[in-house]
Amino acid sequence: MDHAETLQKLEQRFGTLRTSEFRDNLRIIVRPDQVAEVLRFLKEQLGFDFLVDITAVDYLHYPEAQDRFGVVWCLLNTASGERLILKTFLNEPDLTLPSACSLWRGADWMERELYDMYGIVFEGHPDLRRLLLPEAFTAFPLRKDYPLRGRGERHNFPVITRAES
Amino acid sequence: MPLELVETGQEQATEQEYLWTLNFGPQHPATHTTLRLILTLDGERVVKAVPDIGFLHSGFEKLGEDLTFNQYVTVVDRMNYISPIANEIAWFHVVEKLLGIELTPRCKYLRTIFGELMRLHDHLLNVGTSALDLGAFTPFLYAFYQRELIYDLCEYASGQRFHGSYLRVGGLLYDVDDAWIRKLREFLNGFPKAHGDIARLLSRNRIFIERMRGIGVLSKEDAINFSCSGPVARASGVVRDLRKDEPYLAYGELRDAFQVVCSDAGDCYARYLVRMEEMLESIKIIRAAVENLPGGPVNVGVEGKAVLPDKNATYRSIEALIQHFELIMTNRGYPAPVEEVYGAIESPNGELGFYLVSDGTDRPYRCRTRPPSLIHFAVFPHLVVGHQLSDVVAILGSLNIIAAELDR
């Protein structure tokens, strides 16, 4: 898939962008404050109408990593079949990003899952609650500093007897 | 009964006192596993649905960070356990994309055959159970008999009926033999009759149609906006199938053997029809793949250093034995590029992708699944509003929510 035209239009609008390529994946790396604008431009001007996935990576133990978290939007243009990956990096304590829910309604649960697993807050999300884990859960388990093995979070939860239920 | 979609009066109705709340699930026969819906009802009409999921969350993605690429296959199997080998194909598609391994032709064709068998597997279950939820028991039994035959094929090939764990980096666990091909041909010959039996019981059944047609209509714009893929999107008129659009495995060579099934109605009945027709297309793909099945080795050679040698070689040659230990021992392994990659295949349920981050070892640093079930279930509250309580079951069935994949 030829990305040249997309890249050219993006650079016209936003100046020179950091990009990287691996296999057929083209990644565009932007600052967190650019995300909302770039996503809107990609959707409305360049026809990336399909949000494939939003995910995050915790680079805590990653070799030569500069930043703590990476957030990734995988986009697809359903008309041309072109795929693009938008990526940004976040560092504590400011883990906020703009929500993409106003552009793609499919972003709703994906963002909730990221909040659930990484504690990344999406501003402007209509209903940012935990998705998979219970509300009483206090940790963000997909972070690399959360242990893989252990007794879990059982001690944090209240025990409800049959009489109370 | 199909309801006319007059204004649901959602804003107005919520203020009224006679709305009542119904807790649907987590244990309910129609949820098939565990998912919970909190329905706000006006009489029998659904005003609002709030899904509450996570009952089957087992931390698969966290677990993956501790397992090697080959070990994670057993976990991947358990995501969409209705079509386990399709998940394996997706997983290894991405792993091999990361490692840059080009499969042998025979392996590509065999994986294609298994991918399509899994599509039959998944669609049969979906059609059978969605009919069962609406009260039709016989098609369910017909569908499960065919699924049983596919299980036999899986068992013959991989040694396990349910969770095959059949794929490995760079190939398959075992090659198939002529007897397996014979069994597959028998299955292919018998399938159209069973498919016809199911279609005759359902496709023109008045009760079934009245429960399905016009229910849960998803427009094309919404399907794209909600990130729907697979049969759900195709039933809404999105002409997109990764097997044609981004051919992987042998689909590029077999592209003339099948067609993409689409509908523009977008309702439950359209999703049912798309799945039924896709089964016939899958049969065509399998037939074409079996007829053109190349010979030669099924695994790529051991020069790649990422591929397990086969057992015969392990026991008989020193190189293969060394290679075996290099891969199996926990302090060994092989290097992978320090990179990240997204790849996806067309699983029976839609686009099943993995975002794989590698830190240079043979364990994923991060393996995000793009689960079609989760994305389709997010559409559910939008689809169900304005319909009757009994339609909840029809819509839930037609979206094919597999809770293990939903929660991972």
Coordinates of C-alpha atoms in Angstrom, one line a residue:
Chain A
M1 CA 0.0 0.0 0.0
D2 CA 1.4 3.4 -1.0
H3 CA 1.4 5.9 1.8
A4 CA 3.2 8.7 0.0
E5 CA 0.1 10.7 -0.7
T6 CA -1.2 10.5 2.8
L7 CA 2.1 11.4 4.3
Q8 CA 2.4 14.4 1.9
K9 CA -1.0 15.7 2.9
L10 CA -0.3 15.2 6.6
E11 CA 3.0 17.0 6.3
Q12 CA 1.4 19.9 4.4
R13 CA -1.0 20.4 7.3
F14 CA 1.2 19.6 10.3
G15 CA 4.8 20.1 9.2
T16 CA 7.4 17.4 9.4
L17 CA 6.2 14.4 11.4
R18 CA 8.2 11.6 13.0
T19 CA 7.4 8.4 11.1
S20 CA 8.6 4.9 11.3
E21 CA 7.9 1.9 9.1
F22 CA 8.0 -1.9 9.8
R23 CA 6.7 -4.5 7.3
D24 CA 3.5 -2.9 6.0
N25 CA 2.9 -0.8 9.1
L26 CA 3.4 2.9 8.7
R27 CA 3.5 4.7 12.1
I28 CA 3.1 8.4 12.5
I29 CA 4.3 9.7 15.9
V30 CA 2.8 12.9 17.2
R31 CA 2.7 14.8 20.5
P32 CA -0.2 14.2 22.8
D33 CA -1.5 17.7 22.2
Q34 CA -1.7 17.1 18.5
V35 CA -3.7 13.9 18.7
A36 CA -7.2 15.4 18.5
E37 CA -6.4 17.5 15.5
V38 CA -4.5 14.8 13.6
L39 CA -7.3 12.2 14.2
R40 CA -9.9 14.7 13.0
F41 CA -7.8 15.5 10.0
L42 CA -7.2 11.9 9.2
K43 CA -10.9 11.0 9.5
E44 CA -12.5 14.0 7.8
Q45 CA -9.9 15.0 5.2
L46 CA -8.1 11.8 4.4
G47 CA -10.9 9.3 4.6
F48 CA -9.7 7.1 7.5
D49 CA -13.2 6.3 8.5
F50 CA -12.7 3.0 10.3
L51 CA -11.0 2.9 13.7
V52 CA -9.6 -0.6 13.9
D53 CA -8.3 -0.5 17.4
I54 CA -6.9 1.7 20.2
T55 CA -4.3 0.1 22.4
A56 CA -1.5 1.1 24.7
V57 CA 2.0 -0.2 25.6
D58 CA 3.8 0.3 28.8
Y59 CA 7.5 0.8 27.9
L60 CA 8.8 0.5 31.5
H61 CA 11.3 -2.3 30.9
Y62 CA 11.6 -1.8 27.1
P63 CA 15.1 -1.5 25.8
E64 CA 16.1 2.1 25.1
A65 CA 12.7 3.5 25.8
Q66 CA 12.4 7.2 26.5
D67 CA 8.8 7.4 27.5
R68 CA 6.6 5.4 29.8
F69 CA 3.4 4.8 27.8
G70 CA 2.7 4.6 24.1
V71 CA -0.8 4.8 22.8
V72 CA -1.6 3.5 19.4
W73 CA -4.6 4.2 17.1
C74 CA -4.9 1.8 14.2
L75 CA -6.8 3.3 11.4
L76 CA -8.2 2.1 8.1
N77 CA -9.5 3.8 5.0
T78 CA -12.4 1.5 3.9
A79 CA -12.5 3.1 0.4
S80 CA -8.8 2.6 -0.4
G81 CA -7.9 -0.1 2.0
E82 CA -5.0 1.9 3.4
R83 CA -3.9 1.3 6.9
L84 CA -2.2 3.8 9.2
I85 CA -1.0 3.7 12.8
L86 CA -1.0 6.9 14.8
K87 CA 1.1 6.8 17.9
T88 CA 1.8 9.1 20.8
F89 CA 3.8 8.8 24.0
L90 CA 2.7 9.7 27.5
N91 CA 4.5 10.1 30.8
E92 CA 3.3 10.3 34.3
P93 CA 1.8 12.2 35.9
D94 CA -0.1 13.6 32.9
L95 CA -1.9 10.6 31.5
T96 CA -4.6 12.4 29.7
L97 CA -5.6 12.2 26.0
P98 CA -8.5 13.6 24.1
S99 CA -11.3 11.1 23.5
A100 CA -12.0 9.9 19.9
C101 CA -15.6 9.1 20.7
S102 CA -17.0 12.1 18.9
L103 CA -15.3 10.9 15.7
W104 CA -15.9 7.2 16.0
R105 CA -18.5 5.8 18.3
G106 CA -16.6 2.5 18.3
A107 CA -13.9 4.2 20.4
D108 CA -16.1 4.2 23.4
W109 CA -15.3 0.7 24.8
M110 CA -11.7 0.7 23.5
E111 CA -11.0 3.8 25.5
R112 CA -12.7 2.4 28.5
E113 CA -10.6 -0.7 28.3
L114 CA -7.4 1.4 28.2
Y115 CA -8.5 3.4 31.2
D116 CA -9.3 0.1 32.9
M117 CA -5.9 -1.5 32.2
Y118 CA -3.5 1.4 32.1
G119 CA -5.2 4.3 33.9
I120 CA -5.0 6.5 30.8
V121 CA -7.8 9.1 31.0
F122 CA -9.6 10.1 27.9
E123 CA -11.0 13.6 28.2
G124 CA -14.4 14.1 26.7
H125 CA -15.4 10.5 27.0
P126 CA -19.1 10.3 27.8
D127 CA -18.8 7.5 30.3
L128 CA -15.3 6.6 31.4
R129 CA -15.7 3.7 33.8
R130 CA -13.8 0.5 34.1
L131 CA -14.9 -2.0 31.5
L132 CA -13.7 -5.4 32.4
L133 CA -12.6 -5.2 36.0
P134 CA -15.0 -4.4 38.9
E135 CA -15.4 -0.8 39.9
A136 CA -13.8 -1.5 43.3
F137 CA -10.5 -2.5 41.6
T138 CA -7.8 -0.1 42.5
A139 CA -4.8 -1.0 40.3
F140 CA -4.1 -0.9 36.5
P141 CA -3.1 -4.5 35.8
L142 CA -1.5 -4.3 32.4
R143 CA 1.1 -1.9 33.6
K144 CA 4.5 -3.5 33.8
D145 CA 4.9 -2.7 37.5
Y146 CA 1.8 -4.8 38.3
P147 CA 3.0 -8.3 39.2
L148 CA 2.1 -11.2 37.1
R149 CA 1.9 -13.7 40.0
G150 CA 0.5 -13.1 43.4
R151 CA -2.6 -13.5 45.5
G152 CA -4.4 -10.9 43.5
E153 CA -6.7 -8.2 44.8
R154 CA -8.9 -10.3 46.9
H155 CA -8.1 -8.5 50.1
N156 CA -9.4 -5.3 48.7
F157 CA -12.9 -6.5 48.1
P158 CA -15.6 -6.6 50.7
V159 CA -16.9 -10.1 51.6
I160 CA -20.7 -10.2 51.3
T161 CA -22.5 -12.8 53.3
R162 CA -25.7 -14.4 52.2
A163 CA -27.6 -12.4 54.7
E164 CA -26.3 -9.1 53.4
S165 CA -26.8 -9.9 49.7
Chain B
M1 CA -42.9 -9.3 16.1
P2 CA -41.3 -6.5 14.1
L3 CA -41.9 -3.2 15.7
E4 CA -42.2 0.0 13.7
L5 CA -39.3 2.2 14.7
V6 CA -41.4 5.3 15.6
E7 CA -39.7 7.6 18.0
T8 CA -38.7 5.7 21.0
G9 CA -39.2 8.8 23.2
Q10 CA -36.2 7.9 25.1
E11 CA -35.8 11.2 26.9
Q12 CA -39.4 11.5 27.6
A13 CA -39.9 7.9 28.7
T14 CA -37.0 8.0 31.3
E15 CA -38.9 10.5 33.3
Q16 CA -41.9 8.4 33.6
E17 CA -42.5 6.2 36.6
Y18 CA -43.6 3.0 35.1
L19 CA -40.2 2.1 33.7
W20 CA -38.8 -1.0 35.3
T21 CA -35.3 -2.5 35.3
L22 CA -34.6 -6.1 34.4
N23 CA -31.3 -7.8 35.1
F24 CA -30.5 -10.1 32.2
G25 CA -27.7 -12.5 33.0
P26 CA -24.9 -13.0 33.9
Q27 CA -26.3 -16.5 33.9
H28 CA -28.9 -16.8 31.3
P29 CA -29.4 -19.5 28.7
A30 CA -29.3 -16.9 25.9
T31 CA -26.1 -15.3 26.9
H32 CA -24.5 -18.7 26.4
T33 CA -21.7 -17.8 28.7
T34 CA -21.6 -15.0 31.2
L35 CA -22.4 -11.4 30.3
R36 CA -24.9 -9.1 32.0
L37 CA -27.3 -6.6 30.6
I38 CA -29.2 -4.1 32.7
L39 CA -32.3 -3.4 30.7
T40 CA -34.6 -0.5 31.4
L41 CA -38.0 -1.5 30.1
D42 CA -41.2 0.3 29.3
G43 CA -43.6 -2.6 29.5
E44 CA -41.9 -5.0 27.2
R45 CA -40.1 -2.4 25.1
V46 CA -36.4 -1.8 25.8
V47 CA -35.7 1.9 26.6
K48 CA -32.1 1.5 27.5
A49 CA -29.6 -1.3 27.8
V50 CA -26.4 -1.1 29.8
P51 CA -24.0 -4.0 29.3
D52 CA -21.8 -5.1 32.2
I53 CA -19.0 -7.3 31.1
G54 CA -15.9 -8.7 32.5
F55 CA -17.2 -11.9 34.2
L56 CA -14.8 -14.0 32.2
H57 CA -11.9 -11.7 32.3
S58 CA -8.8 -13.9 32.8
G59 CA -6.0 -11.6 32.0
F60 CA -5.0 -13.3 28.7
E61 CA -3.0 -10.3 27.5
K62 CA -1.0 -10.1 30.8
L63 CA -0.4 -13.8 30.6
G64 CA 0.9 -13.5 27.1
E65 CA 3.7 -11.3 28.3
D66 CA 5.1 -14.3 30.2
L67 CA 4.8 -16.9 27.6
T68 CA 6.8 -17.6 24.4
F69 CA 5.2 -17.2 21.0
N70 CA 4.6 -20.9 20.8
Q71 CA 3.3 -21.3 24.3
Y72 CA 0.8 -18.5 24.0
V73 CA -1.1 -20.6 21.4
T74 CA -2.9 -22.5 24.1
V75 CA -4.2 -19.2 25.5
V76 CA -5.1 -17.8 22.1
D77 CA -7.2 -21.0 21.6
R78 CA -9.3 -20.1 24.5
M79 CA -10.3 -16.7 23.3
N80 CA -12.9 -17.5 20.7
Y81 CA -13.2 -21.2 21.7
I82 CA -15.8 -21.7 19.1
S83 CA -13.3 -21.4 16.3
P84 CA -10.0 -21.9 18.1
I85 CA -7.7 -22.6 15.2
A86 CA -8.8 -19.3 13.5
N87 CA -7.4 -17.5 16.5
E88 CA -4.2 -19.4 16.2
I89 CA -4.0 -18.4 12.5
A90 CA -4.3 -14.8 13.5
W91 CA -1.7 -15.1 16.2
F92 CA 0.9 -16.8 14.1
H93 CA 0.1 -14.5 11.2
V94 CA 1.3 -11.6 13.3
V95 CA 4.2 -13.5 14.9
E96 CA 5.5 -14.6 11.5
K97 CA 5.0 -11.0 10.2
L98 CA 7.2 -9.8 13.1
L99 CA 9.8 -12.5 12.5
G100 CA 9.7 -12.2 8.8
I101 CA 9.0 -15.9 8.2
E102 CA 7.6 -16.9 4.8
L103 CA 5.6 -20.1 5.1
T104 CA 5.8 -23.1 2.9
P105 CA 3.0 -23.5 0.2
R106 CA 1.7 -26.6 1.9
C107 CA 1.4 -24.9 5.2
K108 CA -0.4 -22.0 3.7
Y109 CA -3.0 -24.2 2.1
L110 CA -3.5 -26.3 5.2
R111 CA -3.9 -23.2 7.3
T112 CA -6.4 -21.9 4.8
I113 CA -8.4 -25.1 5.0
F114 CA -8.4 -25.0 8.8
G115 CA -9.4 -21.4 8.7
E116 CA -12.4 -22.1 6.6
L117 CA -13.3 -25.2 8.6
M118 CA -13.3 -22.9 11.6
R119 CA -15.5 -20.5 9.8
L120 CA -18.0 -23.3 9.2
H121 CA -17.6 -24.2 12.8
D122 CA -18.4 -20.8 14.1
H123 CA -21.2 -20.0 11.7
L124 CA -22.8 -23.4 12.4
L125 CA -22.8 -22.7 16.1
N126 CA -24.1 -19.2 15.6
V127 CA -26.9 -20.2 13.3
G128 CA -27.8 -23.2 15.4
T129 CA -27.9 -21.3 18.7
S130 CA -29.6 -18.2 17.5
A131 CA -32.3 -20.5 16.1
L132 CA -32.4 -22.4 19.4
D133 CA -32.8 -19.1 21.4
L134 CA -35.8 -18.4 19.2
G135 CA -37.3 -21.8 19.9
A136 CA -36.2 -23.9 16.9
F137 CA -34.4 -26.9 18.3
T138 CA -33.9 -29.1 15.3
P139 CA -31.5 -26.9 13.3
F140 CA -29.4 -26.7 16.4
L141 CA -29.0 -30.4 16.4
Y142 CA -28.3 -30.5 12.6
A143 CA -25.6 -27.8 13.1
F144 CA -24.0 -29.6 16.0
Y145 CA -23.8 -32.9 14.1
Q146 CA -21.8 -31.1 11.5
R147 CA -19.6 -29.4 14.1
E148 CA -19.0 -32.8 15.6
L149 CA -17.6 -33.9 12.2
I150 CA -15.3 -30.9 12.2
Y151 CA -14.2 -31.7 15.7
D152 CA -13.3 -35.2 14.5
L153 CA -11.2 -33.6 11.8
C154 CA -9.4 -31.4 14.3
E155 CA -8.9 -34.4 16.6
Y156 CA -7.4 -36.4 13.8
A157 CA -5.0 -33.7 12.8
S158 CA -4.0 -32.2 16.1
G159 CA -4.8 -34.8 18.7
Q160 CA -7.3 -32.5 20.5
R161 CA -10.9 -32.0 19.7
F162 CA -11.6 -28.6 21.2
H163 CA -8.5 -26.6 21.6
G164 CA -6.3 -27.8 18.8
S165 CA -3.1 -25.9 19.7
Y166 CA -2.2 -27.0 16.2
L167 CA -0.1 -24.2 14.8
R168 CA 3.5 -23.4 15.6
V169 CA 5.8 -20.6 14.5
G170 CA 6.6 -21.4 10.9
G171 CA 4.3 -24.3 10.4
L172 CA 2.0 -26.8 12.0
L173 CA 2.4 -29.3 14.8
Y174 CA 1.8 -32.3 12.5
D175 CA 1.3 -32.6 8.8
V176 CA -2.0 -34.2 7.7
D177 CA -2.1 -37.6 5.9
D178 CA -4.2 -39.0 3.1
A179 CA -6.7 -40.5 5.5
W180 CA -7.4 -37.0 6.9
I181 CA -7.9 -35.7 3.3
R182 CA -10.3 -38.6 2.7
K183 CA -12.2 -37.7 5.8
L184 CA -12.3 -34.0 4.8
R185 CA -13.6 -34.9 1.4
E186 CA -16.4 -37.0 3.0
F187 CA -17.3 -34.1 5.2
L188 CA -17.3 -31.7 2.2
N189 CA -19.6 -34.1 0.3
G190 CA -22.0 -34.4 3.2
F191 CA -22.1 -30.8 4.2
P192 CA -24.3 -29.2 1.5
K193 CA -27.1 -31.6 2.4
A194 CA -27.0 -30.7 6.1
H195 CA -26.7 -27.0 5.2
G196 CA -29.8 -27.4 3.0
D197 CA -31.7 -29.1 5.8
I198 CA -30.9 -26.2 8.1
A199 CA -31.8 -23.6 5.4
R200 CA -35.1 -25.3 4.6
L201 CA -36.0 -25.3 8.3
L202 CA -35.2 -21.7 8.9
S203 CA -34.7 -19.5 5.8
R204 CA -38.4 -19.4 4.9
N205 CA -39.8 -20.3 8.3
R206 CA -42.4 -17.6 9.0
I207 CA -41.9 -17.6 12.8
F208 CA -38.1 -17.3 12.4
I209 CA -38.4 -14.5 9.8
E210 CA -40.9 -12.5 11.9
R211 CA -38.5 -12.7 14.8
M212 CA -35.5 -11.7 12.8
R213 CA -36.5 -9.4 9.9
G214 CA -36.3 -5.7 10.7
I215 CA -34.9 -6.4 14.2
G216 CA -31.7 -4.7 15.2
V217 CA -31.1 -2.8 12.0
L218 CA -27.5 -1.5 11.7
S219 CA -27.0 1.0 8.9
K220 CA -23.8 1.0 6.8
E221 CA -22.6 4.3 8.3
D222 CA -23.1 3.0 11.8
A223 CA -21.4 -0.2 11.0
I224 CA -18.3 1.6 9.9
N225 CA -18.5 4.2 12.7
F226 CA -18.8 1.5 15.3
S227 CA -15.8 -0.4 13.8
C228 CA -17.8 -3.4 12.9
S229 CA -16.2 -6.0 10.7
G230 CA -16.9 -9.5 9.4
P231 CA -20.5 -10.8 8.9
V232 CA -22.0 -8.1 11.0
A233 CA -20.6 -5.4 8.8
R234 CA -21.1 -7.3 5.6
A235 CA -24.8 -7.7 6.4
S236 CA -25.0 -3.9 6.6
G237 CA -23.6 -3.5 3.2
V238 CA -19.9 -2.9 4.0
V239 CA -18.2 -4.8 1.2
R240 CA -15.0 -5.6 3.1
D241 CA -13.4 -9.0 3.6
L242 CA -9.7 -9.2 4.5
R243 CA -9.5 -12.5 2.5
K244 CA -10.1 -10.5 -0.7
D245 CA -8.8 -7.1 0.3
E246 CA -5.6 -8.0 2.1
P247 CA -5.1 -11.6 1.0
Y248 CA -3.0 -13.7 3.4
L249 CA -2.1 -17.4 3.4
A250 CA -3.4 -19.0 0.2
Y251 CA -6.4 -16.6 -0.3
G252 CA -4.6 -14.7 -2.9
E253 CA -4.2 -17.8 -5.1
L254 CA -7.8 -18.9 -4.3
R255 CA -9.4 -15.6 -4.9
D256 CA -11.4 -16.7 -7.8
A257 CA -12.8 -19.7 -5.8
F258 CA -15.1 -17.6 -3.6
Q259 CA -17.2 -14.5 -3.4
V260 CA -17.8 -12.1 -0.6
V261 CA -21.3 -12.4 0.7
C262 CA -23.0 -9.1 1.5
S263 CA -26.5 -7.8 2.2
D264 CA -27.8 -4.3 2.6
A265 CA -30.6 -4.9 5.0
G266 CA -28.5 -4.8 8.2
D267 CA -31.0 -6.7 10.4
C268 CA -30.7 -10.0 12.2
Y269 CA -32.2 -11.9 9.3
A270 CA -29.5 -10.4 7.0
R271 CA -26.8 -11.4 9.4
Y272 CA -28.2 -14.9 9.5
L273 CA -28.4 -15.1 5.7
V274 CA -24.8 -13.8 5.3
R275 CA -23.5 -16.5 7.6
M276 CA -25.5 -19.2 5.8
E277 CA -24.1 -18.1 2.4
E278 CA -20.6 -17.7 3.7
M279 CA -20.7 -21.4 4.8
L280 CA -21.2 -22.4 1.1
E281 CA -18.4 -20.1 0.0
S282 CA -16.1 -21.7 2.7
I283 CA -16.9 -25.1 1.2
K284 CA -15.9 -23.8 -2.2
I285 CA -12.6 -22.5 -0.8
I286 CA -11.8 -25.8 1.0
R287 CA -12.6 -27.7 -2.1
A288 CA -10.3 -25.6 -4.2
A289 CA -7.6 -25.7 -1.6
V290 CA -7.8 -29.5 -1.3
E291 CA -7.6 -30.0 -5.0
N292 CA -4.6 -27.7 -5.2
L293 CA -2.9 -28.8 -2.0
P294 CA 0.8 -28.7 -2.7
G295 CA 3.3 -31.3 -1.5
G296 CA 6.5 -30.7 0.2
P297 CA 7.4 -29.9 3.8
V298 CA 4.8 -28.3 6.0
N299 CA 7.2 -26.5 8.2
V300 CA 9.8 -24.0 7.1
G301 CA 13.4 -25.3 7.5
V302 CA 15.3 -25.1 10.8
E303 CA 17.8 -22.5 9.4
G304 CA 15.4 -19.8 10.6
K305 CA 16.2 -20.8 14.1
A306 CA 12.7 -20.0 15.3
V307 CA 11.1 -23.2 14.2
L308 CA 10.8 -26.4 16.1
P309 CA 12.2 -29.4 14.2
D310 CA 9.9 -32.3 13.8
K311 CA 10.1 -35.2 16.2
N312 CA 11.7 -37.6 13.8
A313 CA 14.5 -35.3 13.1
T314 CA 14.9 -34.4 16.8
Y315 CA 15.4 -38.1 17.7
R316 CA 17.7 -38.8 14.8
S317 CA 20.0 -35.9 14.2
I318 CA 22.2 -33.9 16.5
E319 CA 21.5 -30.6 14.8
A320 CA 17.7 -31.0 15.2
L321 CA 18.2 -32.0 18.8
I322 CA 20.3 -28.9 19.5
Q323 CA 17.7 -26.8 17.8
H324 CA 15.0 -28.4 19.9
F325 CA 16.7 -27.6 23.1
E326 CA 17.6 -24.1 22.0
L327 CA 13.9 -23.4 21.6
I328 CA 12.5 -25.4 24.5
M329 CA 14.9 -24.5 27.3
T330 CA 13.9 -21.5 29.3
N331 CA 17.2 -19.7 29.3
R332 CA 17.6 -20.0 25.5
G333 CA 15.2 -18.9 22.8
Y334 CA 15.8 -16.9 19.7
P335 CA 16.1 -13.2 18.9
A336 CA 13.2 -11.3 17.4
P337 CA 13.3 -7.8 16.0
V338 CA 12.8 -5.0 18.5
E339 CA 9.8 -3.7 16.8
E340 CA 6.0 -3.6 16.9
V341 CA 3.6 -4.7 14.3
Y342 CA -0.2 -4.9 13.8
G343 CA -1.6 -7.7 11.7
A344 CA -5.1 -9.0 11.2
I345 CA -7.0 -11.8 9.5
E346 CA -10.6 -12.3 8.7
S347 CA -11.8 -14.6 11.5
P348 CA -15.3 -16.0 11.4
N349 CA -16.4 -13.2 13.6
G350 CA -14.7 -10.3 11.9
E351 CA -11.3 -8.7 11.9
L352 CA -9.2 -10.5 14.5
G353 CA -5.9 -8.7 14.9
F354 CA -3.0 -8.6 17.2
Y355 CA -0.8 -5.7 18.1
L356 CA 2.5 -7.3 19.0
V357 CA 5.4 -5.5 20.6
S358 CA 8.6 -7.4 20.8
D359 CA 11.6 -6.4 23.0
G360 CA 14.0 -8.7 21.1
T361 CA 13.2 -12.0 23.0
D362 CA 10.9 -14.8 22.0
R363 CA 8.3 -13.6 24.4
P364 CA 5.9 -10.8 23.4
Y365 CA 6.5 -7.6 25.3
R366 CA 2.8 -6.8 24.7
C367 CA 0.2 -8.7 22.8
R368 CA -3.0 -6.8 22.4
T369 CA -5.9 -8.6 20.8
R370 CA -8.4 -6.8 18.7
P371 CA -11.4 -8.8 19.7
P372 CA -14.3 -8.6 17.2
S373 CA -16.8 -9.7 19.9
L374 CA -16.0 -6.8 22.2
I375 CA -16.4 -4.3 19.3
H376 CA -19.6 -5.9 18.2
F377 CA -21.0 -6.0 21.7
A378 CA -20.4 -2.2 22.0
V379 CA -23.0 -1.8 19.3
F380 CA -25.6 -3.8 21.1
P381 CA -27.1 -1.0 23.3
H382 CA -27.6 1.0 20.1
L383 CA -29.3 -1.9 18.3
V384 CA -31.7 -3.0 21.0
V385 CA -33.3 0.3 21.9
G386 CA -37.0 0.3 20.8
H387 CA -37.3 -3.4 20.5
Q388 CA -39.2 -5.9 22.6
L389 CA -37.6 -7.8 25.4
S390 CA -37.8 -11.0 23.3
D391 CA -35.8 -9.3 20.6
V392 CA -32.8 -8.9 23.0
V393 CA -32.2 -12.6 22.5
A394 CA -32.4 -12.4 18.7
I395 CA -30.0 -9.5 18.5
L396 CA -27.6 -11.0 21.0
G397 CA -27.6 -14.2 18.9
S398 CA -27.1 -12.5 15.6
L399 CA -24.0 -10.5 16.8
N400 CA -22.3 -13.8 17.9
I401 CA -20.8 -12.6 21.2
I402 CA -18.3 -15.1 22.5
A403 CA -17.8 -14.0 26.1
A404 CA -14.3 -15.5 26.4
E405 CA -13.2 -13.3 23.6
L406 CA -15.2 -10.4 24.9
D407 CA -13.5 -10.4 28.2
R408 CA -10.2 -12.2 27.5

